[in-house]
Coordinates of C-alpha atoms in Angstrom, one line a residue:
M151 CA -9.2 -11.4 26.6
I152 CA -6.7 -10.1 24.0
T153 CA -8.3 -11.9 21.0
Q154 CA -11.9 -10.7 22.2
N155 CA -10.6 -7.0 22.2
A156 CA -8.4 -7.6 19.3
P157 CA -10.7 -5.4 16.9
A158 CA -10.3 -2.4 19.2
L159 CA -6.7 -3.1 20.4
I160 CA -5.1 -3.0 16.8
P161 CA -6.0 0.6 16.0
V162 CA -5.9 2.1 19.5
L163 CA -2.5 0.9 20.2
Y164 CA -1.4 2.9 17.2
L165 CA -3.2 5.9 17.8
I166 CA -1.9 5.9 21.4
S167 CA 1.8 5.5 20.1
S168 CA 1.3 8.4 17.9
M169 CA 0.9 10.6 21.0
L170 CA 3.4 9.1 23.3
I171 CA 6.2 9.6 20.7
P172 CA 6.0 13.5 20.7
M173 CA 5.6 13.6 24.5
I174 CA 8.4 11.4 25.4
G175 CA 10.3 12.2 22.2
Y176 CA 10.5 15.8 23.2
F177 CA 12.8 14.8 26.4
R178 CA 14.6 11.8 24.8
S179 CA 14.5 12.1 20.9
G180 CA 16.1 8.7 20.6
A181 CA 13.1 6.9 22.2
S182 CA 10.7 7.6 19.1
F183 CA 12.2 4.8 17.1
Y184 CA 11.8 2.3 20.1
I185 CA 8.2 3.3 20.9
A186 CA 7.2 2.9 17.3
L187 CA 9.1 -0.4 16.8
L188 CA 7.5 -1.8 20.3
T189 CA 4.2 -0.7 19.2
S190 CA 4.4 -2.4 15.7
V191 CA 5.5 -5.8 17.3
A192 CA 2.6 -5.5 19.7
V193 CA 0.0 -4.7 17.2
F194 CA 1.2 -7.4 14.7
G195 CA 1.2 -9.9 17.5
V196 CA -2.5 -8.8 18.3
S197 CA -3.5 -8.9 14.6
I198 CA -2.0 -12.5 14.2
M199 CA -3.9 -13.7 17.4
G200 CA -7.0 -12.0 15.7
L201 CA -6.6 -13.8 12.5
Q202 CA -6.2 -17.4 14.4
E203 CA -9.3 -16.5 16.5
V204 CA -11.2 -15.9 13.1
M205 CA -10.1 -18.9 11.4
A206 CA -10.9 -20.9 14.3
N207 CA -14.1 -19.6 15.6
G208 CA -15.5 -17.0 13.2
S209 CA -15.9 -13.1 13.5
I210 CA -15.1 -11.2 16.2
S211 CA -17.0 -7.8 17.1
Y212 CA -16.5 -5.1 19.5
H213 CA -19.1 -2.7 20.6
L214 CA -17.7 0.7 21.9
G215 CA -19.1 1.5 25.2
G216 CA -21.6 -1.5 25.1
W217 CA -24.0 0.1 22.7
M218 CA -25.3 -2.6 20.0
P219 CA -25.2 -1.8 16.5
P220 CA -26.9 -0.2 14.3
L221 CA -27.0 2.9 17.1
G222 CA -23.6 2.0 18.4
I223 CA -20.0 1.9 16.9
E224 CA -18.9 -1.7 15.9
L225 CA -15.6 -2.8 15.1
V226 CA -15.2 -6.1 13.4
L227 CA -12.5 -8.7 12.5
D228 CA -14.1 -11.0 10.1
P229 CA -12.2 -13.3 7.7
L230 CA -11.5 -10.4 5.0
S231 CA -10.9 -7.8 7.6
A232 CA -8.3 -9.9 9.7
F233 CA -6.6 -10.9 6.5
I234 CA -6.1 -7.2 5.6
S235 CA -5.0 -6.3 9.1
V236 CA -2.3 -8.8 9.2
I237 CA -0.9 -7.5 5.9
I238 CA -1.1 -3.8 7.2
T239 CA 0.6 -4.7 10.4
A240 CA 3.3 -7.0 9.1
S241 CA 4.3 -4.1 6.6
A242 CA 4.3 -1.6 9.2
L243 CA 6.7 -3.8 11.4
M244 CA 9.1 -4.5 8.6
V245 CA 9.4 -0.6 7.5
M246 CA 9.8 0.4 11.2
I247 CA 12.9 -1.9 11.4
Y248 CA 14.2 -0.8 8.1
A249 CA 13.3 3.0 9.2
H250 CA 16.1 3.1 12.0
S251 CA 19.0 3.8 9.9
N252 CA 17.1 5.3 6.8
V253 CA 15.3 8.0 8.7
R254 CA 18.7 9.1 10.3
Q255 CA 20.2 9.6 6.8
E256 CA 17.4 11.1 4.9
I257 CA 15.4 13.0 7.4
P258 CA 17.6 13.3 10.4
G259 CA 15.8 16.4 12.1
S260 CA 12.7 15.2 11.4
S261 CA 12.7 11.7 13.1
M262 CA 10.2 12.3 15.8
G263 CA 7.7 13.7 13.5
F264 CA 8.2 10.9 11.2
Y265 CA 7.6 8.0 13.7
S266 CA 4.5 9.9 15.2
L267 CA 2.9 10.4 11.7
S268 CA 3.7 6.8 11.0
M269 CA 1.8 5.4 13.9
L270 CA -1.0 8.0 13.2
F271 CA -1.1 6.8 9.9
M272 CA -1.1 3.1 10.6
G273 CA -4.1 3.7 13.3
G274 CA -6.1 5.2 10.6
L275 CA -5.5 2.3 8.0
A276 CA -6.1 -0.4 10.7
G277 CA -9.3 1.4 11.8
M278 CA -10.4 1.5 8.3
A279 CA -9.9 -2.3 7.9
I280 CA -11.8 -3.0 11.3
T281 CA -14.6 -0.4 11.5
G282 CA -18.2 -1.7 10.8
D283 CA -19.9 1.7 9.8
F284 CA -19.4 4.2 7.0
F285 CA -19.0 7.1 8.9
N286 CA -16.3 5.8 11.2
L287 CA -14.7 4.8 8.2
F288 CA -14.8 8.1 7.1
V289 CA -13.1 9.3 10.3
F290 CA -10.4 6.9 9.9
L291 CA -10.0 7.7 6.2
E292 CA -9.1 11.3 7.2
I293 CA -7.0 10.3 10.0
S294 CA -4.7 8.2 7.6
A295 CA -4.9 11.0 4.8
L296 CA -3.9 13.6 7.2
A297 CA -1.0 11.7 8.4
S298 CA 0.1 10.7 4.9
Y299 CA 0.1 14.2 3.7
G300 CA 2.7 15.1 6.4
L301 CA 4.8 11.8 5.9
L302 CA 4.9 12.6 2.2
A303 CA 6.0 16.2 2.6
I304 CA 9.3 15.1 4.5
G305 CA 11.6 14.2 1.8
T306 CA 13.0 16.2 -0.9
R307 CA 12.6 20.1 -1.6
R308 CA 9.6 19.0 -3.7
G309 CA 8.1 17.1 -1.1
P310 CA 5.6 19.5 0.3
V311 CA 4.4 20.6 -3.1
S312 CA 3.5 17.1 -4.2
A313 CA 2.1 16.5 -0.6
F314 CA -0.1 19.7 -1.3
R315 CA -1.2 18.2 -4.6
Y316 CA -2.4 15.1 -3.0
L317 CA -4.0 16.9 -0.2
V318 CA -6.2 18.6 -2.7
L319 CA -7.2 15.7 -4.4
G320 CA -7.6 13.7 -1.2
T321 CA -9.7 16.4 0.2
A322 CA -11.9 16.0 -3.1
G323 CA -12.1 12.3 -2.6
A324 CA -13.2 12.9 1.1
I325 CA -15.9 15.2 0.2
F326 CA -17.4 12.7 -2.4
Y327 CA -17.2 10.0 0.1
L328 CA -19.1 11.9 2.8
M329 CA -21.8 13.1 0.3
G330 CA -22.4 9.4 -0.9
V331 CA -22.5 8.4 2.8
A332 CA -25.4 11.1 3.2
F333 CA -27.3 9.6 0.2
I334 CA -27.0 6.2 2.0
I335 CA -28.1 7.3 5.4
I336 CA -31.0 9.2 3.5
A337 CA -32.1 5.9 1.8
T338 CA -31.7 3.4 4.8
G339 CA -31.6 5.7 7.9
S340 CA -28.4 3.7 8.9
L341 CA -24.8 3.7 8.7
N342 CA -23.8 0.2 9.8
M343 CA -22.6 -1.6 7.0
A344 CA -24.2 -4.9 7.8
D345 CA -27.3 -3.2 8.3
V346 CA -27.2 -1.0 5.3
A347 CA -26.5 -4.5 3.4
K348 CA -29.9 -5.9 4.7
I349 CA -32.0 -2.6 4.0
L350 CA -30.6 -1.5 0.5
P351 CA -32.2 -4.1 -1.8
Y352 CA -35.6 -3.2 -0.1
A353 CA -35.0 0.5 0.2
E354 CA -38.4 2.6 -1.0
Y355 CA -36.2 5.1 -3.1
Q356 CA -33.4 3.3 -5.1
R357 CA -32.1 6.3 -7.0
P358 CA -30.6 7.8 -3.9
V359 CA -28.6 4.4 -3.4
I360 CA -27.2 4.6 -6.9
V361 CA -26.1 8.0 -6.5
G362 CA -24.5 7.4 -3.0
L363 CA -22.7 4.5 -4.2
V364 CA -21.3 6.3 -7.1
L365 CA -20.1 9.2 -5.1
I366 CA -18.6 6.9 -2.6
L367 CA -16.9 5.0 -5.4
V368 CA -15.6 8.2 -6.8
G369 CA -13.9 9.1 -3.5
I370 CA -12.6 5.7 -3.1
I371 CA -11.0 5.8 -6.7
I372 CA -9.4 9.1 -6.0
K373 CA -7.8 7.7 -3.0
M374 CA -6.5 4.6 -4.8
G375 CA -4.8 6.4 -7.8
V376 CA -6.8 4.6 -10.4
F377 CA -6.4 5.8 -14.0
P378 CA -7.3 8.7 -14.9
I379 CA -7.3 10.1 -11.4
H380 CA -3.6 8.9 -10.6
H381 CA -1.4 11.9 -11.4
W382 CA -0.9 12.5 -7.7
L383 CA 0.7 9.1 -6.8
P384 CA 3.8 9.3 -8.9
D385 CA 4.8 12.8 -7.6
A386 CA 4.1 12.0 -4.1
Y387 CA 5.9 8.6 -4.0
S388 CA 9.1 10.0 -5.9
D389 CA 9.5 13.2 -3.9
A390 CA 8.8 11.4 -0.4
S391 CA 11.5 10.0 1.8
S392 CA 12.6 6.5 1.1
T393 CA 10.9 5.2 4.4
A394 CA 7.8 7.2 3.8
T395 CA 7.3 5.6 0.4
A396 CA 8.0 2.2 1.8
L397 CA 5.3 2.6 4.4
I398 CA 2.6 4.3 2.1
A399 CA 2.9 2.6 -1.3
P400 CA 2.6 -1.1 -0.3
I401 CA -0.5 -0.6 1.9
G402 CA -2.1 2.8 1.5
T403 CA -3.8 2.0 -1.8
K404 CA -4.4 -1.6 -0.5
V405 CA -6.7 -0.4 2.3
A406 CA -8.9 1.9 -0.2
A407 CA -9.1 -1.4 -2.3
Y408 CA -10.6 -3.1 0.8
I409 CA -13.2 -0.4 0.9
L410 CA -14.0 -0.8 -2.5
I411 CA -14.5 -4.5 -1.9
R412 CA -16.9 -3.7 1.2
V413 CA -19.0 -1.1 -1.1
M414 CA -19.1 -3.1 -4.0
T415 CA -20.3 -6.3 -2.3
I416 CA -23.1 -4.6 -0.4
Y417 CA -25.3 -3.7 -3.3
E418 CA -25.0 -5.1 -6.9
F419 CA -25.5 -2.6 -9.5
P420 CA -24.1 -4.2 -12.9
P421 CA -23.6 -0.8 -14.9
L422 CA -21.5 0.7 -12.1
L423 CA -19.5 -2.6 -12.2
D424 CA -19.0 -2.5 -16.0
V425 CA -17.6 1.1 -15.8
M426 CA -15.4 0.2 -12.9
T427 CA -14.1 -2.8 -14.9
W428 CA -13.0 -0.7 -17.9
M429 CA -11.5 1.9 -15.7
A430 CA -9.5 -1.0 -14.2
G431 CA -8.4 -2.3 -17.7
L432 CA -7.1 1.2 -18.5
S433 CA -5.4 1.6 -15.6
I434 CA -3.6 -1.6 -16.1
V435 CA -2.3 -0.7 -19.5
A436 CA -1.8 3.0 -19.0
G437 CA 0.0 2.3 -15.7
S438 CA 2.3 -0.1 -17.7
I439 CA 3.1 1.8 -20.6
L440 CA 3.9 4.9 -18.5
A441 CA 6.2 3.0 -16.2
I442 CA 8.5 2.2 -19.4
A443 CA 9.1 5.9 -19.8
Q444 CA 10.6 6.6 -16.3
T445 CA 14.3 7.1 -15.6
N446 CA 13.8 7.3 -11.9
I447 CA 13.1 4.0 -9.9
K448 CA 10.5 5.5 -7.6
R449 CA 8.6 6.9 -10.4
M450 CA 8.5 3.7 -12.4
L451 CA 7.5 1.6 -9.2
A452 CA 4.8 4.3 -8.7
Y453 CA 3.2 3.9 -12.1
S454 CA 3.6 0.1 -12.0
S455 CA 1.4 0.5 -8.6
V456 CA -1.2 2.4 -11.0
A457 CA -1.3 -0.8 -13.2
N458 CA -1.3 -3.2 -10.3
I459 CA -4.0 -1.2 -8.5
G460 CA -6.0 -1.9 -11.7
Y461 CA -5.5 -5.6 -11.1
I462 CA -7.0 -5.6 -7.9
V463 CA -10.1 -3.4 -9.0
L464 CA -10.5 -5.8 -11.9
G465 CA -10.6 -8.8 -9.7
V466 CA -13.3 -7.2 -7.5
T467 CA -15.5 -5.8 -10.3
L468 CA -15.5 -9.0 -12.3
A469 CA -17.7 -10.4 -9.5
N470 CA -17.0 -13.8 -9.4
P471 CA -15.0 -16.0 -6.8
L472 CA -12.0 -16.8 -8.8
A473 CA -11.5 -13.3 -9.8
F474 CA -12.1 -12.4 -6.3
I475 CA -9.3 -15.0 -5.1
G476 CA -6.9 -13.3 -7.6
A477 CA -7.7 -9.7 -6.3
M478 CA -7.2 -10.7 -2.6
L479 CA -4.1 -12.8 -3.4
H480 CA -2.8 -9.8 -5.3
I481 CA -3.3 -7.4 -2.5
L482 CA -1.0 -9.5 -0.5
N483 CA 1.6 -10.0 -3.1
H484 CA 1.8 -6.5 -4.3
A485 CA 2.2 -5.2 -0.7
L486 CA 5.3 -7.6 -0.4
M487 CA 6.6 -6.7 -3.9
K488 CA 6.4 -3.0 -3.1
L489 CA 7.7 -3.3 0.2
V490 CA 10.7 -4.9 -1.0
L491 CA 11.2 -2.7 -4.1
F492 CA 10.8 0.6 -2.4
M493 CA 13.0 -0.4 0.4
S494 CA 15.7 -1.5 -2.0
A495 CA 15.5 1.4 -3.7
G496 CA 16.1 3.4 -0.5
G497 CA 19.1 1.1 0.0
M498 CA 20.3 2.4 -3.5
L499 CA 19.9 5.9 -2.3
H500 CA 21.6 5.5 1.0
S501 CA 24.6 3.8 -0.8
V502 CA 24.8 5.5 -4.3
G503 CA 23.0 8.9 -3.5
S504 CA 20.6 8.5 -6.4
V505 CA 17.5 6.4 -7.6
S506 CA 18.2 6.9 -11.1
I507 CA 18.1 3.6 -13.0
S508 CA 21.2 4.7 -14.8
R509 CA 23.0 4.5 -11.5
M510 CA 22.4 0.9 -11.1
R511 CA 25.5 -0.3 -13.0
G512 CA 27.3 -2.7 -11.0
F513 CA 24.3 -2.8 -8.5
P514 CA 24.8 -6.5 -7.5
T515 CA 28.6 -6.4 -7.2
V516 CA 28.5 -3.7 -4.5
M517 CA 24.9 -4.4 -3.0
P518 CA 24.6 -8.4 -3.8
W519 CA 21.8 -9.1 -1.1
T520 CA 19.8 -6.2 -1.8
A521 CA 20.0 -6.8 -5.6
L522 CA 18.8 -10.3 -5.1
A523 CA 15.9 -9.1 -3.1
F524 CA 15.1 -6.5 -5.7
F525 CA 15.5 -9.3 -8.4
I526 CA 12.9 -11.6 -6.5
A527 CA 10.5 -8.9 -6.1
A528 CA 11.0 -8.1 -9.9
L529 CA 10.0 -11.6 -10.9
S530 CA 7.2 -11.4 -8.8
M531 CA 6.0 -8.3 -10.5
V532 CA 6.0 -9.9 -13.7
G533 CA 4.5 -12.8 -12.6
I534 CA 7.2 -15.6 -12.8
P535 CA 6.7 -18.8 -10.9
P536 CA 7.1 -19.7 -8.2
T537 CA 6.7 -16.3 -6.9
G538 CA 3.3 -15.0 -5.5
G539 CA 2.9 -12.6 -8.3
F540 CA 2.3 -15.5 -10.9
F541 CA -0.4 -17.3 -8.8
S542 CA -2.5 -13.9 -8.3
K543 CA -2.3 -13.1 -12.0
V544 CA -3.4 -16.8 -13.0
Y545 CA -6.4 -16.5 -10.7
L546 CA -7.5 -13.0 -12.2
I547 CA -7.1 -14.6 -15.7
M548 CA -9.2 -17.8 -14.5
G549 CA -11.7 -15.0 -13.2
A550 CA -11.6 -13.1 -16.4
I551 CA -12.2 -16.2 -18.6
E552 CA -15.1 -17.3 -16.2
A553 CA -16.9 -14.0 -16.7
E554 CA -16.0 -14.6 -20.5
A555 CA -14.2 -11.0 -20.3
W556 CA -11.6 -12.2 -23.1
I557 CA -10.3 -8.5 -23.6
F558 CA -9.3 -8.5 -19.8
V559 CA -7.3 -11.6 -20.3
A560 CA -5.5 -10.2 -23.2
I561 CA -4.9 -6.8 -21.1
I562 CA -3.4 -8.7 -18.2
I563 CA -1.1 -10.6 -20.6
L564 CA -0.3 -7.3 -22.4
S565 CA 0.7 -5.8 -19.1
T566 CA 2.7 -8.9 -18.0
L567 CA 4.7 -8.1 -21.2
L568 CA 5.2 -4.5 -20.5
A569 CA 6.4 -5.3 -16.9
F570 CA 8.9 -7.7 -18.3
V571 CA 10.2 -4.7 -20.5
Y572 CA 10.4 -2.1 -17.6
L573 CA 11.6 -4.0 -15.0
F574 CA 14.1 -6.2 -16.9
R575 CA 15.4 -2.9 -18.5
M576 CA 16.8 -2.3 -14.8
I577 CA 18.1 -5.7 -14.6
N578 CA 20.0 -5.7 -17.8
I579 CA 21.5 -2.1 -16.6
A580 CA 22.1 -3.6 -13.1
F581 CA 23.7 -7.0 -13.9
F582 CA 25.2 -6.6 -17.2
R583 CA 26.8 -3.3 -17.4
P584 CA 29.7 -2.8 -15.3
Y585 CA 30.0 0.2 -12.9
E586 CA 32.3 3.0 -14.1
K587 CA 33.4 5.1 -11.3
S588 CA 34.5 8.8 -12.4
D589 CA 37.4 10.1 -10.1
D590 CA 36.9 13.6 -11.3
K591 CA 33.3 14.0 -10.5
K592 CA 32.5 14.8 -6.9
V593 CA 29.1 16.1 -7.4
I594 CA 26.3 14.4 -8.6
Q595 CA 23.7 16.5 -10.2
S596 CA 20.5 14.9 -10.0
E597 CA 16.8 15.8 -9.5
E598 CA 16.3 13.2 -6.9
L599 CA 17.2 13.4 -3.3
V600 CA 21.0 13.0 -2.7
L601 CA 22.6 11.9 0.2
E602 CA 25.5 14.4 0.6
T603 CA 28.7 14.6 2.8
P604 CA 30.5 18.1 2.8
V605 CA 34.0 17.8 1.6
E606 CA 36.6 20.8 2.0
T607 CA 38.0 22.2 -1.4
K608 CA 40.8 24.4 -2.0
D609 CA 38.6 27.3 -1.6
E610 CA 37.5 26.9 1.9
S611 CA 34.7 29.3 1.4
K612 CA 33.0 26.8 -0.9
K613 CA 31.8 23.3 -0.1
E614 CA 31.4 20.7 -2.7
F615 CA 29.3 17.5 -1.8
E616 CA 30.4 14.1 -2.4
S617 CA 28.0 11.1 -2.8
M618 CA 27.9 8.3 0.0
P619 CA 30.2 5.6 -1.1
R620 CA 28.7 2.4 -2.6
K621 CA 28.1 -0.4 0.1
E622 CA 25.7 -2.9 1.2
M623 CA 22.8 -1.6 3.4
G624 CA 23.2 -1.9 7.2
L625 CA 21.8 -5.1 8.8
L626 CA 18.6 -3.4 10.1
M627 CA 18.0 -2.0 6.6
L628 CA 18.7 -5.3 4.9
L629 CA 16.8 -7.9 7.3
P630 CA 13.3 -6.7 6.3
V631 CA 14.1 -6.5 2.6
L632 CA 15.3 -10.1 2.7
I633 CA 12.4 -11.4 4.9
G634 CA 10.1 -9.7 2.4
S635 CA 11.7 -11.4 -0.5
V636 CA 11.6 -14.9 1.2
I637 CA 7.9 -14.4 2.0
I638 CA 7.1 -13.5 -1.6
I639 CA 8.6 -17.0 -2.8
L640 CA 6.7 -18.6 0.3
V641 CA 3.4 -17.1 -0.8
G642 CA 3.8 -18.5 -4.1
I643 CA 4.7 -22.1 -2.8
Y644 CA 1.9 -22.1 0.0
N645 CA -0.7 -20.2 -2.0
G646 CA -3.0 -23.1 -2.1
W647 CA -3.0 -23.1 1.8
I648 CA -3.5 -19.3 2.1
I649 CA -6.4 -19.5 -0.5
D650 CA -8.1 -22.5 1.2
N651 CA -7.6 -21.2 4.8
M652 CA -7.9 -17.3 4.7
I653 CA -9.3 -16.0 1.2
T654 CA -11.9 -18.5 0.6
N655 CA -13.8 -17.7 3.8
A656 CA -13.6 -14.2 2.8
I657 CA -15.3 -14.3 -0.4
P658 CA -18.5 -12.3 0.0
D659 CA -21.8 -14.1 -0.3
I660 CA -23.0 -12.0 -3.0
L661 CA -20.2 -13.1 -5.2
K662 CA -21.0 -17.0 -4.2
L663 CA -24.5 -16.3 -5.5
N664 CA -23.3 -15.1 -8.8
P665 CA -23.6 -17.9 -11.6

């Protein structure tokens, strides 16, 4: 019963929770966390059951109100959407566990709003992954976008400004997407994705189809943060609270990548694939170079996300099974890597009071478990075996070789070397430079968010602020970080099983037919 209703339960449980949190939290503010956590556990369980059912018996379709597609609204769990759903719900669960202590420290007055927006955001993402038609994809896209604007605004003083910039670009992306959908319905008379895929090759007017696909892809590119439309991403990620960044960064852009996969495999148009492939290559190189120049850990990780989004787009647009496997594996690996890295950065902020790379001196001494998890995720980001990141890059390189796209083989290798530079610069500071505490400095002047505790001075009319003492994260913050780092290694070890049982079945038919 649950598995057959899984396509509806996954987004609906999140959306119901987003409404319950402010209703109950108004009377009992402490209940917000527990509602969000219980919802995350329940939805993760449903998504696992759905994935098992899909692996055993094939796709699950749910028709709202009993109306059959293409007229009715269809929610679908197929091998691709079930795989993405598990990534989304697992990431949300780990962040909710992590959030309990972190939210109280960084945004103590906005915890109820944070948890409500988080559930709304997750409901939007889950709906995007499962919906079977273009219009409801737009609806869920906007639900997640509106929630993400609110989440990103809760943080530093600059958070609202960065969120507003993202809102402007996000609105532009939504307009492009909706215009593209209008052209698709003009050409086909349908919004159901499966129906559109059957009609498009035989549509009487192909020009509206091409225009529609271009507009949809422009909208998705803006949402993904692909170079050169990436400027909103570093500001938004670095100015938001650590928990908001840990929630949005690992999965927000990945669901946009999932939409890209759906759209690009509905209709084959080689010139568009070529343009997207080169944009992916530029994104990989530019993101890696810009990451080297950063002194703020969160900004550096944000620019590395630009590069890693490029990897995923490249895997899709090379349009062969090996590259697609690399893209799907990288969606999983990058979600795990960014989850661990951003949560570790949040732990550093929680303990040290800053996310400046220069403040990482002696990091392993005072936060050994966090440093270990950070190190494992960094190894995966570079692509060092046996971590998962190594194998996704190997498949991407194999896909580029199969496509005889030698320039992109070189780009992947170059980006790997650049990732080694910017990540091991941090590791060098953290592991090989001792922490030097200055007793006479009680105020940390920093452009980042600083956790502060008031300290009385000789002049009672004035207050200085002292950063939080250096110490390891609490258990609830540390637990998901360690679990994520272990999964990174397990994904590397069991990558063959994941590919054979989950990803291979998700390869679109249009790619299997390509020579």
